């Protein structure tokens, strides 16, 4: 049994972020593993005992800056031997480009080698279809299964 920890700026409150968490949690439980959510304000070195980290990075300016400051405060290579998957919750491909420019070097300094993945927010039907595909169980299987012994 593996333990996954989703690290968030604050507890997830908007609909799309809650959907992301619910589908991730469903997949994790179906696989016989467990998922916990930890806020950056309550993170302690004890949390490093987890098997896999999911970074739920917000795009809202204040929340993103708080998350970035938290990451900057961590020691170099703290996640070197950990499986860490950073997700940008919301935004567009432009957000990913900007965040890659500023956030990817910081993630690399912490020992995180996975690329940023976007979980877009949408309100239009065409975009909602894309969101549904992104939140699919098969996508989580493809993404995380190689890192968890099932």
Short mmCIF file of C-alpha atoms in Angstrom, two decimals:
data_model
loop_
_atom_site.label_atom_id
_atom_site.label_comp_id
_atom_site.label_asym_id
_atom_site.label_seq_id
_atom_site.Cartn_x
_atom_site.Cartn_y
_atom_site.Cartn_z
CA UNK A 1 0.00 0.00 0.00
CA UNK A 2 1.37 3.40 -0.98
CA UNK A 3 0.61 6.72 0.63
CA UNK A 4 0.12 9.79 -1.57
CA UNK A 5 0.13 13.31 -0.19
CA UNK A 6 -1.45 16.17 -2.09
CA UNK A 7 0.23 19.42 -1.10
CA UNK A 8 -2.04 22.48 -1.53
CA UNK A 9 -1.84 26.20 -0.79
CA UNK A 10 -5.11 25.96 1.17
CA UNK A 11 -7.84 23.34 1.20
CA UNK A 12 -9.22 23.11 -2.34
CA UNK A 13 -12.39 25.16 -2.65
CA UNK A 14 -13.33 25.71 -6.30
CA UNK A 15 -15.31 23.18 -8.31
CA UNK A 16 -12.61 22.07 -10.75
CA UNK A 17 -10.00 21.66 -8.02
CA UNK A 18 -12.44 19.63 -5.94
CA UNK A 19 -13.15 17.48 -9.02
CA UNK A 20 -9.41 16.91 -9.47
CA UNK A 21 -9.07 15.88 -5.82
CA UNK A 22 -12.17 13.66 -5.87
CA UNK A 23 -11.08 11.76 -8.97
CA UNK A 24 -7.52 11.40 -7.72
CA UNK A 25 -8.81 10.16 -4.38
CA UNK A 26 -11.17 7.69 -6.08
CA UNK A 27 -8.34 6.27 -8.18
CA UNK A 28 -5.98 6.02 -5.20
CA UNK A 29 -8.60 4.21 -3.07
CA UNK A 30 -9.49 1.85 -5.93
CA UNK A 31 -5.84 0.87 -6.10
CA UNK A 32 -5.82 0.14 -2.36
CA UNK A 33 -3.70 3.12 -1.42
CA UNK A 34 -4.38 6.21 0.63
CA UNK A 35 -4.36 9.94 -0.07
CA UNK A 36 -4.05 12.83 2.34
CA UNK A 37 -4.23 16.56 1.71
CA UNK A 38 -1.69 18.79 3.43
CA UNK A 39 -1.63 22.56 3.31
CA UNK A 40 1.68 24.35 2.86
CA UNK A 41 1.00 26.07 6.20
CA UNK A 42 0.83 22.74 8.05
CA UNK A 43 3.64 20.92 6.19
CA UNK A 44 6.26 19.38 8.49
CA UNK A 45 9.31 17.18 7.87
CA UNK A 46 7.18 14.21 9.01
CA UNK A 47 5.22 14.56 5.77
CA UNK A 48 8.36 13.59 3.83
CA UNK A 49 7.64 9.98 4.80
CA UNK A 50 4.97 9.80 2.08
CA UNK A 51 5.60 7.68 -1.00
CA UNK A 52 4.32 10.12 -3.65
CA UNK A 53 3.64 13.86 -3.59
CA UNK A 54 1.07 15.60 -5.75
CA UNK A 55 1.75 19.35 -5.85
CA UNK A 56 -1.55 21.14 -6.48
CA UNK A 57 -0.23 24.53 -7.59
CA UNK A 58 -2.84 27.29 -7.92
CA UNK A 59 -2.77 29.93 -10.66
CA UNK A 60 -4.45 32.70 -8.65
CA UNK A 61 -1.76 35.34 -8.04
CA UNK A 62 -1.77 35.44 -4.23
CA UNK A 63 -2.13 31.69 -3.80
CA UNK A 64 0.57 31.00 -6.41
CA UNK A 65 2.97 33.44 -4.74
CA UNK A 66 2.36 31.80 -1.35
CA UNK A 67 3.01 28.36 -2.84
CA UNK A 68 6.15 29.61 -4.57
CA UNK A 69 7.46 31.21 -1.33
CA UNK A 70 6.84 27.92 0.46
CA UNK A 71 8.83 26.01 -2.17
CA UNK A 72 11.63 28.58 -1.98
CA UNK A 73 11.84 28.06 1.79
CA UNK A 74 12.52 24.33 1.44
CA UNK A 75 16.07 22.97 1.52
CA UNK A 76 17.76 22.10 -1.76
CA UNK A 77 17.07 18.56 -3.04
CA UNK A 78 14.47 17.87 -0.33
CA UNK A 79 12.44 15.85 -2.86
CA UNK A 80 15.38 14.21 -4.68
CA UNK A 81 14.45 10.60 -3.85
CA UNK A 82 10.69 11.16 -3.92
CA UNK A 83 8.15 10.81 -6.67
CA UNK A 84 6.66 14.30 -7.04
CA UNK A 85 4.06 15.31 -9.62
CA UNK A 86 3.33 19.05 -9.97
CA UNK A 87 -0.10 20.02 -11.27
CA UNK A 88 -1.12 23.59 -12.13
CA UNK A 89 -4.75 23.90 -11.07
CA UNK A 90 -6.49 26.20 -13.48
CA UNK A 91 -5.45 28.61 -16.15
CA UNK A 92 -4.41 28.12 -19.74
CA UNK A 93 -1.36 26.97 -21.64
CA UNK A 94 -0.04 30.53 -21.26
CA UNK A 95 -0.09 30.02 -17.48
CA UNK A 96 1.93 26.84 -17.93
CA UNK A 97 4.49 28.66 -20.08
CA UNK A 98 4.92 31.42 -17.52
CA UNK A 99 5.04 28.98 -14.63
CA UNK A 100 7.54 26.77 -16.43
CA UNK A 101 9.79 29.78 -16.83
CA UNK A 102 9.67 30.73 -13.15
CA UNK A 103 8.69 27.55 -11.34
CA UNK A 104 10.51 24.73 -13.14
CA UNK A 105 13.99 25.90 -12.06
CA UNK A 106 12.76 26.02 -8.47
CA UNK A 107 11.29 22.54 -8.75
CA UNK A 108 14.55 21.28 -10.22
CA UNK A 109 16.46 22.80 -7.28
CA UNK A 110 14.24 20.77 -4.94
CA UNK A 111 15.02 17.57 -6.86
CA UNK A 112 11.73 17.41 -8.77
CA UNK A 113 12.23 16.29 -12.36
CA UNK A 114 8.61 15.76 -13.48
CA UNK A 115 7.24 18.36 -15.87
CA UNK A 116 4.35 20.63 -14.91
CA UNK A 117 0.91 19.34 -15.91
CA UNK A 118 -2.04 21.69 -16.34
CA UNK A 119 -5.54 21.04 -15.02
CA UNK A 120 -7.46 23.79 -16.86
CA UNK A 121 -10.51 25.58 -15.53
CA UNK A 122 -13.31 25.97 -18.01
CA UNK A 123 -16.93 26.98 -18.32
CA UNK A 124 -17.56 26.33 -22.02
CA UNK A 125 -18.77 22.95 -23.29
CA UNK A 126 -15.85 22.27 -25.64
CA UNK A 127 -13.35 22.99 -22.89
CA UNK A 128 -15.34 20.96 -20.37
CA UNK A 129 -14.95 17.91 -22.58
CA UNK A 130 -11.18 18.43 -22.39
CA UNK A 131 -11.38 18.75 -18.60
CA UNK A 132 -13.36 15.52 -18.35
CA UNK A 133 -10.69 13.73 -20.36
CA UNK A 134 -7.96 15.19 -18.19
CA UNK A 135 -9.67 13.99 -15.03
CA UNK A 136 -10.24 10.46 -16.32
CA UNK A 137 -9.22 7.43 -14.29
CA UNK A 138 -7.21 6.09 -17.23
CA UNK A 139 -5.13 9.27 -17.24
CA UNK A 140 -4.30 8.80 -13.56
CA UNK A 141 -3.47 5.15 -14.27
CA UNK A 142 -1.08 6.15 -17.05
CA UNK A 143 0.45 8.91 -14.99
CA UNK A 144 0.94 7.30 -11.60
CA UNK A 145 0.75 3.52 -12.05
CA UNK A 146 4.42 3.11 -13.00
CA UNK A 147 5.35 4.61 -9.63
CA UNK A 148 3.08 2.46 -7.43
CA UNK A 149 3.39 -1.29 -7.09
CA UNK A 150 -0.13 -2.63 -7.60
#
